[in-house]
CSV table of C-alpha atoms in Angstrom, one decimal:
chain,number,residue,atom,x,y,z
A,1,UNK,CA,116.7,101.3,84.5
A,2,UNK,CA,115.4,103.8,86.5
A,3,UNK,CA,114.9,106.0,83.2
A,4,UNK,CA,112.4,103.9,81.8
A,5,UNK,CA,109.9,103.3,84.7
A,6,UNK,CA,107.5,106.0,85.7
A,7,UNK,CA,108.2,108.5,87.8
A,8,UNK,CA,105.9,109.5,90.8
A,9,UNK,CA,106.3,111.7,93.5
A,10,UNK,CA,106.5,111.1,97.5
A,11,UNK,CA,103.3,112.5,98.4
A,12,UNK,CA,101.2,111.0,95.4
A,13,UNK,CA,102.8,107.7,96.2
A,14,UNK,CA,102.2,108.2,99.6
A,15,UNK,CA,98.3,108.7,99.4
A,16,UNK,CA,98.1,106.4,96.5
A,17,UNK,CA,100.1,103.7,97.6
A,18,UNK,CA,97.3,101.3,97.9
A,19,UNK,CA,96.4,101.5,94.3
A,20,UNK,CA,100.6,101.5,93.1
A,21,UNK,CA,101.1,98.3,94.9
A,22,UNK,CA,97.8,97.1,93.1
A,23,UNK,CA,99.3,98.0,89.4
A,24,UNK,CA,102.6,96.6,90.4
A,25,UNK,CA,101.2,93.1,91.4
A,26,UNK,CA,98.9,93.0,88.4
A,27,UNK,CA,100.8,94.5,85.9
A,28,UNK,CA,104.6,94.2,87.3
A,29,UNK,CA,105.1,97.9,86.1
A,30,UNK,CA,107.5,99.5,88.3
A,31,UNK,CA,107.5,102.9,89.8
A,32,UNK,CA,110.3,105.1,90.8
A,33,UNK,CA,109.6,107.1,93.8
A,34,UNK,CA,110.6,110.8,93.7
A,35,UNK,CA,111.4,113.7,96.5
A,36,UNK,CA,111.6,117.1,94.5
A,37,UNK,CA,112.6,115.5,91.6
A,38,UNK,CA,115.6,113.2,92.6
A,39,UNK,CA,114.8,109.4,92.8
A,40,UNK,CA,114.9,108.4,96.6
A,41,UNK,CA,113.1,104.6,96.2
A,42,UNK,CA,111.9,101.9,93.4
A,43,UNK,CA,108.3,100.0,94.1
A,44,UNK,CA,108.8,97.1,91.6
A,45,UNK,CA,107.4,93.3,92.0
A,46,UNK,CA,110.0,90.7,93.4
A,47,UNK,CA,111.7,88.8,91.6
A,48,UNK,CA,109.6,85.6,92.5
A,49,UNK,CA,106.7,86.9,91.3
A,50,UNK,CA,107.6,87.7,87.9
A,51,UNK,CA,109.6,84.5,87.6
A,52,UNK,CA,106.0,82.2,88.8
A,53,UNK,CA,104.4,81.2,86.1
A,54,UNK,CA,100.1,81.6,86.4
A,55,UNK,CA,97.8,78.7,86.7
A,56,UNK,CA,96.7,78.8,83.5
A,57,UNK,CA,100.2,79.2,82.2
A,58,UNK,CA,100.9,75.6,84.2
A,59,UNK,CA,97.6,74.1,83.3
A,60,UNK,CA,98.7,75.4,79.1
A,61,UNK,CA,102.0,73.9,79.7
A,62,UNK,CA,100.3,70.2,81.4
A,63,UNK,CA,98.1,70.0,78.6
A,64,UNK,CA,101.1,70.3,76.2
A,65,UNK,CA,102.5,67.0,77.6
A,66,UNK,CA,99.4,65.0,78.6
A,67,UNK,CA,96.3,66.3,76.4
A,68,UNK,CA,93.4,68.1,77.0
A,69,UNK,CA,92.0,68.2,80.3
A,70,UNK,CA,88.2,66.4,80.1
A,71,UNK,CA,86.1,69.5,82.1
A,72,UNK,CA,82.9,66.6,82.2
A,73,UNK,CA,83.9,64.3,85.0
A,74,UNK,CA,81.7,63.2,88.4
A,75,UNK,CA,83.3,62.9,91.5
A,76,UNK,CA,83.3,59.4,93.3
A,77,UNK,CA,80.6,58.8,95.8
A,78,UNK,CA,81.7,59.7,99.3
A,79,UNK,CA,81.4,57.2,101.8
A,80,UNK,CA,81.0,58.2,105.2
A,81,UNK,CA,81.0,56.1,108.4
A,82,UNK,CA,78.1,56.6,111.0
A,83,UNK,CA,80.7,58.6,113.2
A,84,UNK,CA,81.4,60.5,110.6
A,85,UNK,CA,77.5,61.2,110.2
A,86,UNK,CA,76.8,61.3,114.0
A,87,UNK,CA,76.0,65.0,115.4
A,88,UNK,CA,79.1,66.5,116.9
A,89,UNK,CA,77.2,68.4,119.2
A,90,UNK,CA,75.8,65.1,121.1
């Protein structure tokens, strides 16, 4: 496993790791961390994250089973009481 993932050294990791973490969320590429060329760690996503499926993935998967999701649609009118409308401040 460790073969196929890039490799990267300490110090770039170190000063870079902002921007790894970044590309490992977004991407779920996985690094291997190096020390004079022999592997000392692995920055990979966990395994909840890869295993969640996105929002659109869900909202794909809810249309499947229920239709299309209408995007025209008005909210209900709010009603508010007069405490509700009352200055909080008073």
């Amino acid at each position: 496993m460790i073969e196929t993932m890039k490799a990267i050294g300490l110090f770039e990791a170190k000063t870079k790791l902002s921007a790894l973490c970044e590309k490992v969320f977004s991407s779920g590429e996985s690094f291997c961390i190096t020390r004079r060329g022999t592997a000392v760690a692995v920055l990979s996503p966990p395994a909840e994250l890869l295993a969640k499926p996105s929002v659109w993935d869900r909202r794909t998967q809810l249309e499947r089973q229920n239709g299309a999701f209408d995007e025209d649609f008005e909210l209900p009118p709010r009603k508010l009481s007069k405490a509700q409308l009352a200055n909080p401040l008073d």
